[in-house]
Coordinates of C-alpha atoms and ligand atoms in Angstrom, one line a residue:
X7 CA 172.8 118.3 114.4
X8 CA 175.2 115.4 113.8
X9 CA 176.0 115.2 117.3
X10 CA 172.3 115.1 118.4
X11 CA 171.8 111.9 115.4
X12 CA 174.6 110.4 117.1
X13 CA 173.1 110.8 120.6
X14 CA 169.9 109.2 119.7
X15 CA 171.4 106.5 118.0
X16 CA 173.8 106.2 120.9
X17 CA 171.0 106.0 123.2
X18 CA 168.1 103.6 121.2
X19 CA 170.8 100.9 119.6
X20 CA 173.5 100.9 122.1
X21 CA 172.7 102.0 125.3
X22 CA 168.8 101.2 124.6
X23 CA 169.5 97.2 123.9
X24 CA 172.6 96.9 126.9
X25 CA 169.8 97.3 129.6
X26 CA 166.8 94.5 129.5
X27 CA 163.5 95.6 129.3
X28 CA 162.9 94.5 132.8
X29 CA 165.8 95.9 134.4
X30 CA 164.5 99.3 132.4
X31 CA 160.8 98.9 134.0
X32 CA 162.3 98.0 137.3
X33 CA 164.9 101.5 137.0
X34 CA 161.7 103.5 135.8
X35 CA 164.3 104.3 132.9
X36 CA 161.7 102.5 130.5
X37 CA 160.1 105.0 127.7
X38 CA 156.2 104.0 127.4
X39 CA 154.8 104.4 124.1
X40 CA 151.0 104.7 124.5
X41 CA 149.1 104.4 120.7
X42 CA 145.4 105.7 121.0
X43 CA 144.8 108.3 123.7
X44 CA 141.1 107.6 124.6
X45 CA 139.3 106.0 127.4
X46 CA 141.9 103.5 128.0
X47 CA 145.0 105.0 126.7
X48 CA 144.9 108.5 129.0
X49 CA 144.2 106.4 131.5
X50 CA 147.1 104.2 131.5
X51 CA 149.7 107.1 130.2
X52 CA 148.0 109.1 133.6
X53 CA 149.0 106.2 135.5
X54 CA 153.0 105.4 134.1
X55 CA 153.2 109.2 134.5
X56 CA 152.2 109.2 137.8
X57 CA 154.7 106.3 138.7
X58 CA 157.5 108.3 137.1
X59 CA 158.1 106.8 133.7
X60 CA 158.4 109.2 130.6
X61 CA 155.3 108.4 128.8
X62 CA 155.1 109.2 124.4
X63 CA 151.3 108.7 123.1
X64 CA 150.8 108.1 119.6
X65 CA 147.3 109.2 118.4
X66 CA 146.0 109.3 115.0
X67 CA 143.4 112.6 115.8
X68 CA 145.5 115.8 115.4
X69 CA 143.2 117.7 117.3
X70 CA 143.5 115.5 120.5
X71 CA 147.1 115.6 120.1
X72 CA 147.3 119.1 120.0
X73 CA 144.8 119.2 122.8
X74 CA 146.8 117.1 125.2
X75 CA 149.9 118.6 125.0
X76 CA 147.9 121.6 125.8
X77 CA 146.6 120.1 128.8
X78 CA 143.6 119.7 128.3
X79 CA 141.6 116.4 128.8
X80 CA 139.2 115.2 125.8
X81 CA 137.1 113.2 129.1
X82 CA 134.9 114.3 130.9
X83 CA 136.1 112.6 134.1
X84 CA 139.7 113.3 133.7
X85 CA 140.3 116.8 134.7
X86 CA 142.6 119.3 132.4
X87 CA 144.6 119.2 136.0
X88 CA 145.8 115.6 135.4
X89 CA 146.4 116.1 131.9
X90 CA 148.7 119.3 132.5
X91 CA 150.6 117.9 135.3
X92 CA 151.4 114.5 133.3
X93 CA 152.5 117.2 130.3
X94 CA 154.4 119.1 133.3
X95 CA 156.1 115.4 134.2
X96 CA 157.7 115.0 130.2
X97 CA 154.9 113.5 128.9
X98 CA 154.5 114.0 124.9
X99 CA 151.4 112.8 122.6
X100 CA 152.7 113.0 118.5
X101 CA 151.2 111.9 115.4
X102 CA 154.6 111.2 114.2
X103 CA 154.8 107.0 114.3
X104 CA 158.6 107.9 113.4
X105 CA 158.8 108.1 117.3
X106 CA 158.3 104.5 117.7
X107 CA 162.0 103.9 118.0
X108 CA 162.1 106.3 121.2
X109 CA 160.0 103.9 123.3
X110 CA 160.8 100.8 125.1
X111 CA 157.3 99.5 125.3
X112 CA 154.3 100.2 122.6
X113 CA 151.2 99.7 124.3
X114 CA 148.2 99.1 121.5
X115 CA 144.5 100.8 122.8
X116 CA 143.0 101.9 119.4
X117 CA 139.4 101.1 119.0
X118 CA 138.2 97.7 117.9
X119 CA 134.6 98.1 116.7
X120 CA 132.1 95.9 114.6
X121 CA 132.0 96.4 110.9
X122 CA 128.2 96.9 109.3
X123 CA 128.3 93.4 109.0
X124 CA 128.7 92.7 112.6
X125 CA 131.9 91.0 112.0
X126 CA 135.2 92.2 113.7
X127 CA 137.2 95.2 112.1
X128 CA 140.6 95.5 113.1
X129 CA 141.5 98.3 110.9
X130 CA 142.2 100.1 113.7
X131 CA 144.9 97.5 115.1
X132 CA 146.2 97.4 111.3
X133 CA 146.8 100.6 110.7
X134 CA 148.5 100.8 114.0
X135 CA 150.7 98.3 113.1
X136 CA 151.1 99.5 109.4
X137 CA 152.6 102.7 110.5
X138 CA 154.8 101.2 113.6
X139 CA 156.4 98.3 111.8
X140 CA 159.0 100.3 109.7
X141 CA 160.1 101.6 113.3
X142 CA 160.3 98.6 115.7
X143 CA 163.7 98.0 116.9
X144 CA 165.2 95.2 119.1
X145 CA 164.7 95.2 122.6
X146 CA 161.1 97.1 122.4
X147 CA 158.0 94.9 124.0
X148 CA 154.7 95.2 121.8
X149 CA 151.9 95.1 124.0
X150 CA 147.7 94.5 122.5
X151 CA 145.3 95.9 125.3
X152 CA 142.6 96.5 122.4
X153 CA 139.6 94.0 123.2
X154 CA 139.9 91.1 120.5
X155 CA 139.2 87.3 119.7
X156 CA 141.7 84.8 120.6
X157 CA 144.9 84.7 118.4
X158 CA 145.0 88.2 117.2
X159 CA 148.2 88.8 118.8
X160 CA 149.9 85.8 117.5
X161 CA 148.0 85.8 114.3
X162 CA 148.1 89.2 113.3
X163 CA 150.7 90.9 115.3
X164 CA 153.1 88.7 114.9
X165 CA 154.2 88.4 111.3
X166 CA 155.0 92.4 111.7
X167 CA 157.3 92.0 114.3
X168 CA 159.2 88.8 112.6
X169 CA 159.4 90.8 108.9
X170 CA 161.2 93.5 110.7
X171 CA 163.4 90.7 111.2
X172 CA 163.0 90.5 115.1
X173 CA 162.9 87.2 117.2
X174 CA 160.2 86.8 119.5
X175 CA 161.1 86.4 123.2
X176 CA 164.6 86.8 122.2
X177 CA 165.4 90.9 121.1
X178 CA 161.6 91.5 121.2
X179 CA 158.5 91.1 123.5
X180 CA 154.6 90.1 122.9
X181 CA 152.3 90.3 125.2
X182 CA 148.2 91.2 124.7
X183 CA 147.4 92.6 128.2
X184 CA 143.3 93.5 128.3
X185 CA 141.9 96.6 129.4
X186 CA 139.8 96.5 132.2
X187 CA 139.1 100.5 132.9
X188 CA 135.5 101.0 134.0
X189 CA 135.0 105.1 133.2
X190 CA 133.2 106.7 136.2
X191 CA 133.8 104.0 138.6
X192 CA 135.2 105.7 141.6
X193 CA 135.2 102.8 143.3
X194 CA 138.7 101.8 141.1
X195 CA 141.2 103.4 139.5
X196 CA 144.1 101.8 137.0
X197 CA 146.2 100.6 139.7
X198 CA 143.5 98.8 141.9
X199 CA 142.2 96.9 139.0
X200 CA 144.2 93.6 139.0
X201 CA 145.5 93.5 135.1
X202 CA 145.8 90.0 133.6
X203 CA 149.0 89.5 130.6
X204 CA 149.6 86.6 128.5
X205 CA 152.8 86.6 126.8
X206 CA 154.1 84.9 123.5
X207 CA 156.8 82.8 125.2
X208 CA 158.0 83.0 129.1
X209 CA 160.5 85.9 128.4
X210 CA 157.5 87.9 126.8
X211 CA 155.6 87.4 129.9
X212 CA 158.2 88.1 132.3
X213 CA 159.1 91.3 130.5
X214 CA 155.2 91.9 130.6
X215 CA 154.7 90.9 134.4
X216 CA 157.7 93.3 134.8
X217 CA 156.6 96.3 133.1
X218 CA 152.6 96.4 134.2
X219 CA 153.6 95.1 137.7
X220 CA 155.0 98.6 137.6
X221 CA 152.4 100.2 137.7
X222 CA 149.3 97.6 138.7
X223 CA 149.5 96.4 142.2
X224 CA 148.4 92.9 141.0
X225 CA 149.5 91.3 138.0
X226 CA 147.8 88.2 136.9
X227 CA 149.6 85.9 134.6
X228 CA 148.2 83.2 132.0
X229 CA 150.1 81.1 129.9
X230 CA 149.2 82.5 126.5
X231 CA 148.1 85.8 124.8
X232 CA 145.2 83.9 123.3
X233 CA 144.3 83.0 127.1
X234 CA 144.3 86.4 128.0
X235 CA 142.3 87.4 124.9
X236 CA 140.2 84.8 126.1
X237 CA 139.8 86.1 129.5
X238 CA 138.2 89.3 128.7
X239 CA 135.5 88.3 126.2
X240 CA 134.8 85.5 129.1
X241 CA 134.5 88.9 131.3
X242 CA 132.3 91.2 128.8
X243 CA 130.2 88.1 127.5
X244 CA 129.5 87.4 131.5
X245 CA 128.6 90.8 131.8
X246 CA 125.9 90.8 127.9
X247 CA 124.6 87.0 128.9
X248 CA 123.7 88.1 132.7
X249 CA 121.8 91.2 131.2
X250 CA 120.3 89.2 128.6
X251 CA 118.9 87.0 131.4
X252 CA 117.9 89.5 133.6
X253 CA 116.2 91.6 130.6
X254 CA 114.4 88.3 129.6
X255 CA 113.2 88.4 133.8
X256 CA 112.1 91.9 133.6
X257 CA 109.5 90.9 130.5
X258 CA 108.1 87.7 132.3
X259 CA 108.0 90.1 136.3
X260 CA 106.1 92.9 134.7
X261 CA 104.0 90.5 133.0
X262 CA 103.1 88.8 136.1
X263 CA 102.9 92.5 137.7
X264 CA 105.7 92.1 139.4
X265 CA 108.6 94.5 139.8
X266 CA 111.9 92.7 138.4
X267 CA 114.0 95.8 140.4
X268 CA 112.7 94.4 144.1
X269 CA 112.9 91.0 143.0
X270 CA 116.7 91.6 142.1
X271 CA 117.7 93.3 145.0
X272 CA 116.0 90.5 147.4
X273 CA 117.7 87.9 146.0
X274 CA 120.8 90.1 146.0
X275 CA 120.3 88.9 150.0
X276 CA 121.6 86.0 149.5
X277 CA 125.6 85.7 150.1
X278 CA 126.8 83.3 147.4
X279 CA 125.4 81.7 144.6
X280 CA 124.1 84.5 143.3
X281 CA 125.8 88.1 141.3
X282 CA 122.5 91.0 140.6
X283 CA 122.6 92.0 137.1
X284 CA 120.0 94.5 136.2
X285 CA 117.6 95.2 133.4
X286 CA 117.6 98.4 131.5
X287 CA 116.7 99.5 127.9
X288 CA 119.3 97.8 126.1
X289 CA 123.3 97.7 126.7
X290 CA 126.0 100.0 125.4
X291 CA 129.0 101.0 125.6
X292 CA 132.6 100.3 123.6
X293 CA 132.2 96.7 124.9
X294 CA 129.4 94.8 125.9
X295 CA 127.1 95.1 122.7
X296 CA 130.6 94.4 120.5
X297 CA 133.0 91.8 122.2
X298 CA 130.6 89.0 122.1
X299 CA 130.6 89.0 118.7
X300 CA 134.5 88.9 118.0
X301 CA 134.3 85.5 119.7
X302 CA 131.2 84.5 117.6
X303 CA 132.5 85.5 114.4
X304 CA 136.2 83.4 115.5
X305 CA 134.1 80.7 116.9
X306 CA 133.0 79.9 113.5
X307 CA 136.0 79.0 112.1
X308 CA 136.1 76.2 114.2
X309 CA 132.7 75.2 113.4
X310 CA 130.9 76.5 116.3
X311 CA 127.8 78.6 116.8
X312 CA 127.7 80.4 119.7
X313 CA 124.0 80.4 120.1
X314 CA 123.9 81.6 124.5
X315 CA 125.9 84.7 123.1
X316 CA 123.8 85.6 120.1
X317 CA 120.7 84.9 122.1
X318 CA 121.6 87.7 125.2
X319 CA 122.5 89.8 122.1
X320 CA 119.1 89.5 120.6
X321 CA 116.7 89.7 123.5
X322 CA 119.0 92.9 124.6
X323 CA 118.7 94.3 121.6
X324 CA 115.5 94.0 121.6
X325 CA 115.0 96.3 124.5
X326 CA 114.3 99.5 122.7
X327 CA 111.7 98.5 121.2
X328 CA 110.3 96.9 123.8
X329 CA 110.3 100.3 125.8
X330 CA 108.9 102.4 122.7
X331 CA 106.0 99.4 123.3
X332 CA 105.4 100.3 126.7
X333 CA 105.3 104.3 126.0
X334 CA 102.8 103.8 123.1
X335 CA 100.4 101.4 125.4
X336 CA 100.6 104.2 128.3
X337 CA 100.4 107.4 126.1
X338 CA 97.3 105.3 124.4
X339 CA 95.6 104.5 127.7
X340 CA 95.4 108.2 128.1
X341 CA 94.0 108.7 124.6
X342 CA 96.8 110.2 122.9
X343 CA 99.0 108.3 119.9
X344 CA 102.8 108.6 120.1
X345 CA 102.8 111.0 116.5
X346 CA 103.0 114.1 117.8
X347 CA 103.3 113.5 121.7
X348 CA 105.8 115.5 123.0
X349 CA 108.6 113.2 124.5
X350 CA 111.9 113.7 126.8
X351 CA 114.3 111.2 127.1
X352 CA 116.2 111.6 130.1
X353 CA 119.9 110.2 129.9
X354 CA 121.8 109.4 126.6
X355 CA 124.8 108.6 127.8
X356 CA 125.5 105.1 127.3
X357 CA 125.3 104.5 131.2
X358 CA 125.4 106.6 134.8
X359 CA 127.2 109.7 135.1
X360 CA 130.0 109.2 132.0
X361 CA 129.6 111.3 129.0
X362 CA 130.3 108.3 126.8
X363 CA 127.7 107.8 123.7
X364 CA 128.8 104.8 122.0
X365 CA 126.5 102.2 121.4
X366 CA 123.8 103.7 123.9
X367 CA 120.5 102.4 123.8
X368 CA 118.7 105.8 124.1
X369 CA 119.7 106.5 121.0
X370 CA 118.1 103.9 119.7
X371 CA 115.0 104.3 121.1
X372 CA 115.0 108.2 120.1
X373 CA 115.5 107.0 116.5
X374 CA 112.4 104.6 117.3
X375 CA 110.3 107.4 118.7
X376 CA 111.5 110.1 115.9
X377 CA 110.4 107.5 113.0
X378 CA 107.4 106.9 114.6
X379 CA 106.5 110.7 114.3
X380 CA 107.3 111.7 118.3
X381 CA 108.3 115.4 119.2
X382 CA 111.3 115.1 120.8
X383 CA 113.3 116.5 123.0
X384 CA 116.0 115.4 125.5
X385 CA 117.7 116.1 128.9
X386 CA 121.5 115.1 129.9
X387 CA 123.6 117.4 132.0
X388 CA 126.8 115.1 130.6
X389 CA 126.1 115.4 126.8
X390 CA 125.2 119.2 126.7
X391 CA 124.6 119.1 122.4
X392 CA 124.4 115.6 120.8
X393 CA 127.1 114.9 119.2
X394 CA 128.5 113.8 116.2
X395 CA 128.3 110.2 115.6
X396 CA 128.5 107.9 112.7
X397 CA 125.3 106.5 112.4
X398 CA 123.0 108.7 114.0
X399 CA 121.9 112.2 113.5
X400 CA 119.7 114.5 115.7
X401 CA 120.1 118.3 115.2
X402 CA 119.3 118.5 119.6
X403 CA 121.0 120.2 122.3
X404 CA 120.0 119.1 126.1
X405 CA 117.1 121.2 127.6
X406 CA 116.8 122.4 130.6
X407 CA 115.0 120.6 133.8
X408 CA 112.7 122.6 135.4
X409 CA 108.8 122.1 136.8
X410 CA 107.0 123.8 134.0
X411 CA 109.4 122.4 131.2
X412 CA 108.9 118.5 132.6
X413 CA 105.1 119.4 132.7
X414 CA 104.9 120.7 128.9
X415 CA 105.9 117.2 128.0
X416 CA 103.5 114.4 127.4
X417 CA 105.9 112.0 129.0
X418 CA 109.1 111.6 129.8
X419 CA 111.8 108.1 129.6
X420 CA 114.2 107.7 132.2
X421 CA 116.9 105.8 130.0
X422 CA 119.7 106.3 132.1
X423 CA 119.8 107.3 136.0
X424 CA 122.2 110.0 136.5
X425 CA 123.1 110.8 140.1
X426 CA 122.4 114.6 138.7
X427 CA 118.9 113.7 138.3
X428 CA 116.3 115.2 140.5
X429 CA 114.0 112.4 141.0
X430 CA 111.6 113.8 143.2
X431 CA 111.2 116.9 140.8
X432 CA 110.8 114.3 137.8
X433 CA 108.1 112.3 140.2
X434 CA 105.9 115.6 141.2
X435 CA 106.1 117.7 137.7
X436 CA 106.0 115.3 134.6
X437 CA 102.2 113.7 133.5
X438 CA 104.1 110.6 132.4
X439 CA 107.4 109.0 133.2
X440 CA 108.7 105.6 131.5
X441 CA 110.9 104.0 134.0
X442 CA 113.6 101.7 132.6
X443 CA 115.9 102.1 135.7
X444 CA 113.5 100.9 138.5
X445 CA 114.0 104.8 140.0
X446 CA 110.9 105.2 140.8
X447 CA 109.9 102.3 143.5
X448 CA 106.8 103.5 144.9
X449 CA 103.7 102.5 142.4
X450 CA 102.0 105.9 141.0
X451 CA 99.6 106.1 138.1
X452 CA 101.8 108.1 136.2
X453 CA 104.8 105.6 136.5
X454 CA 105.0 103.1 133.9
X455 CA 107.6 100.1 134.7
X456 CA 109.3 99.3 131.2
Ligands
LIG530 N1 136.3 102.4 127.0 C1 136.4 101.4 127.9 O1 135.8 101.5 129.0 C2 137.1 100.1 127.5 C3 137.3 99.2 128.6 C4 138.0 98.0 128.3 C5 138.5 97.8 127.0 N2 138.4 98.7 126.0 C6 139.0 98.4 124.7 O2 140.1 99.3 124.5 C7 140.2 99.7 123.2 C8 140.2 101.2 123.0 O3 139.0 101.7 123.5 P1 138.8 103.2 123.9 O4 137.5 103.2 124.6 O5 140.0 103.7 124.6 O6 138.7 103.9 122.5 P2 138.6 105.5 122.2 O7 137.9 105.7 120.9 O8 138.3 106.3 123.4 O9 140.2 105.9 121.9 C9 140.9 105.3 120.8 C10 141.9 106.3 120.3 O10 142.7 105.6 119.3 C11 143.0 106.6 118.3 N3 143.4 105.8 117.1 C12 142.6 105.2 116.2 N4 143.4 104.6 115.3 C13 144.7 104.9 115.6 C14 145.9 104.6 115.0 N5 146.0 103.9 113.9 N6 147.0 105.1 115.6 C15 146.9 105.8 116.7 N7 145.8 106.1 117.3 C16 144.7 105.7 116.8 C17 141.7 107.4 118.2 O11 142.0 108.6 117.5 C18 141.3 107.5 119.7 O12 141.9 108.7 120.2 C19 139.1 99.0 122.5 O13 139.5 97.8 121.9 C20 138.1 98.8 123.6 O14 137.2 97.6 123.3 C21 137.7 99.9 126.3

């Protein structure tokens, strides 16, 4: 027992500070430390793992824990295959933060949500940092990949490293390094994905640039970790303004009974000048309805109103209710009232072919349609029984899809497009589809554009 102590103390204070950081990333000797094993942490352990590195993840959920060293994979599109063979390759995932001084690198991606107030709530990112800080140890780099407004790293991360009585860029590294993983993209994976870091001084960079270029084939440095935090609410407010926009074009096309989907994907045509966003029944997802509004809320402190951001918010927000609108006026036209109607919503994941269903707009427009007295049911082959979630409830499991079941429906909303989706069936066998995905091209009367 004494021997193994000494061992590990040999190896983190001795042998751990003799090698740099970078000379450890560029040995593949480095010991990644992942904290929060979810979308973007499995991802990125998958992806040291896969390089060679030994990978520890840090997660606060027992269960998931317990489930990964198992080998299995709490995503849907990572296969239990990945996960065992990265367990197979040393890696570990503990609840125990009294780890932290086995790891070279801590790299932070625990969820950063709004707070019922709408204002940022890093109590993730806090509690991460509560249980680390009595473990960091010279030589380790600190890495932030959570989304979060400019100056977190240096405001709040900071101060824990310096109490522990560590120097910045000198026996310890900070670098914020944002997550770009887009779940269900095949087109990407972590490596293809160029990853942008920002360090607190030019040694924290270089030990940043060192470790990520790893594992990224392109590294993109800036000169600050407020730059980078920058960089992706520029990305992810882009993304909500362009939508906002484009839902605002949808309202004013179908007014003018025109068809905002063709419209889009002529002017698509044109090579420069011009990215397609398109319009939908609201946005979702961990990011796009949330990360605006950490730069709002920081804005403020500087006296600023971001009024283009909190407008894109409120006309997307708005969407549900717009669709709820549109199945009302159709179910009316056919002399039937929304209480009672018998209603599938088809697709509540929070976008195409991911079981992800945070923040998805479907839900809200369920909740709409259940207040408003609808009968309802719902079909998504990626979300078999709706689960659990904080602030909404529905005792459903997915129905089937079949001709007589689509027809027993008074009408149906196509909230998000699944690939799984058999259009045609939807097109011959339900009496009334709401289309918020512009599936359905060809004008019927039984399609309704929303
Ligand atoms: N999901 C995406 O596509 C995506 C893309 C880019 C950026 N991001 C950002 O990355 C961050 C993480 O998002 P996610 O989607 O991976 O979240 P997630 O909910 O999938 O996973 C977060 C994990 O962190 C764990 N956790 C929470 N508190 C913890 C703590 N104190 N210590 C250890 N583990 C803890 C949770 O149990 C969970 O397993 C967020 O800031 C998000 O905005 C997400």
């Amino acid at each position: 027992m004494r021997s193994d102590c000494f061992r590990r103390w040999f190896f983190v204070d001795v042998v751990g500070s003799r090698m740099s950081l970078e000379g450890k990333a560029k040995d593949g000797s480095a010991v990644v430390g992942i904290v929060g094993l979810g979308y973007v942490g499995i991802p990125l352990a998958l992806r040291f793992a896969e390089i060679g590195f030994r990978v520890l993840g840090f997660d606060v959920n027992a269960g998931r824990v317990s489930d990964l060293n198992a080998g299995k994979s709490p995503i849907e599109h990572i296969s239990h295959d990945k996960i065992s063979s990265m367990v197979e390759q040393g890696f570990e995932a503990t609840t125990d933060y009294a780890r932290i001084p086995e790891v070279d690198a801590i790299i932070i991606c625990v969820p950063t949500p709004l707070s019922k107030y709408r204002d940022p709530d890093l109590s993730f990112v806090v509690g991460t940092m509560d249980a680390a800080a009595p473990y960091l140890r010279a030589g380790q780099m600190l890495s932030l990949e959570s989304t979060t407004w400019p100056g977190t790293t240096e405001e709040v991360l900071r101060p824990y490293a310096e109490k522990a009585g560590l120097t910045i860029g000198e026996d310890f590294y900070l670098v914020y390094s944002p997550e770009r993983e887009d779940p269900g993209n095949p087109d990407f994976t972590t490596n293809t994905i160029p990853k942008v870091v920002g360090g607190a001084t030019p040694a924290c960079l270089n030990a940043g640039l060192a470790l990520y270029g790893e594992i990224i084939d392109t590294v993109v440095p800036v000169t600050s970790t407020g730059a980078a935090e920058m960089v992706k609410l520029l990305e992810n407010i882009h993304r909500s303004v362009n939508i906002g926009l484009i839902n605002e074009m949808k309202v004013v096309a179908d007014r003018m009974g025109l068809d905002i989907f063709e419209i889009v994907d002529a002017a698509k045509t044109k090579p420069f000048g011009f990215t397609a966003y398109y319009p939908g029944p609201g946005i979702g997802g961990h990011c796009i309805p949330i990360d605006p509004f950490y730069l709002t809320w920081k804005a403020r402190e500087y006296g600023l109103h971001t009024r283009f951001i909190e407008l894109a918010g409120e006309i997307n927000a708005s969407m549900p209710d717009y669709v709820v609108d549109k199945l009302i006026k159709a179910l009316n036209e056919r002399g039937k009232s929304l209480k009672n109607a018998r209603v599938l919503a088809m697709g509540i994941a929070y976008k195409r072919d991911v079981d992800d269903m945070r923040e998805s707009p479907s839900v809200f427009v369920m909740e709409r349609l259940r207040d408003l007295g609808a009968d309802l049911g719902y079909h998504d082959p990626h979300v078999p029984v709706f689960p659990d979630m904080r602030e909404h409830d529905f005792d459903l499991s997915s129905v089937d899809l079949t001709p007589e079941i689509l027809a027993d429906y008074d009408a149906v909303i196509l909230l998000t497009d699944h690939n799984a989706f058999d259009y045609d069936m939807i097109r011959d066998h339900a009496p009334l589809i709401i289309d918020t995905r512009g599936k359905f091209r060809d004008p019927a009367a039984h399609i309704v554009r929303a």
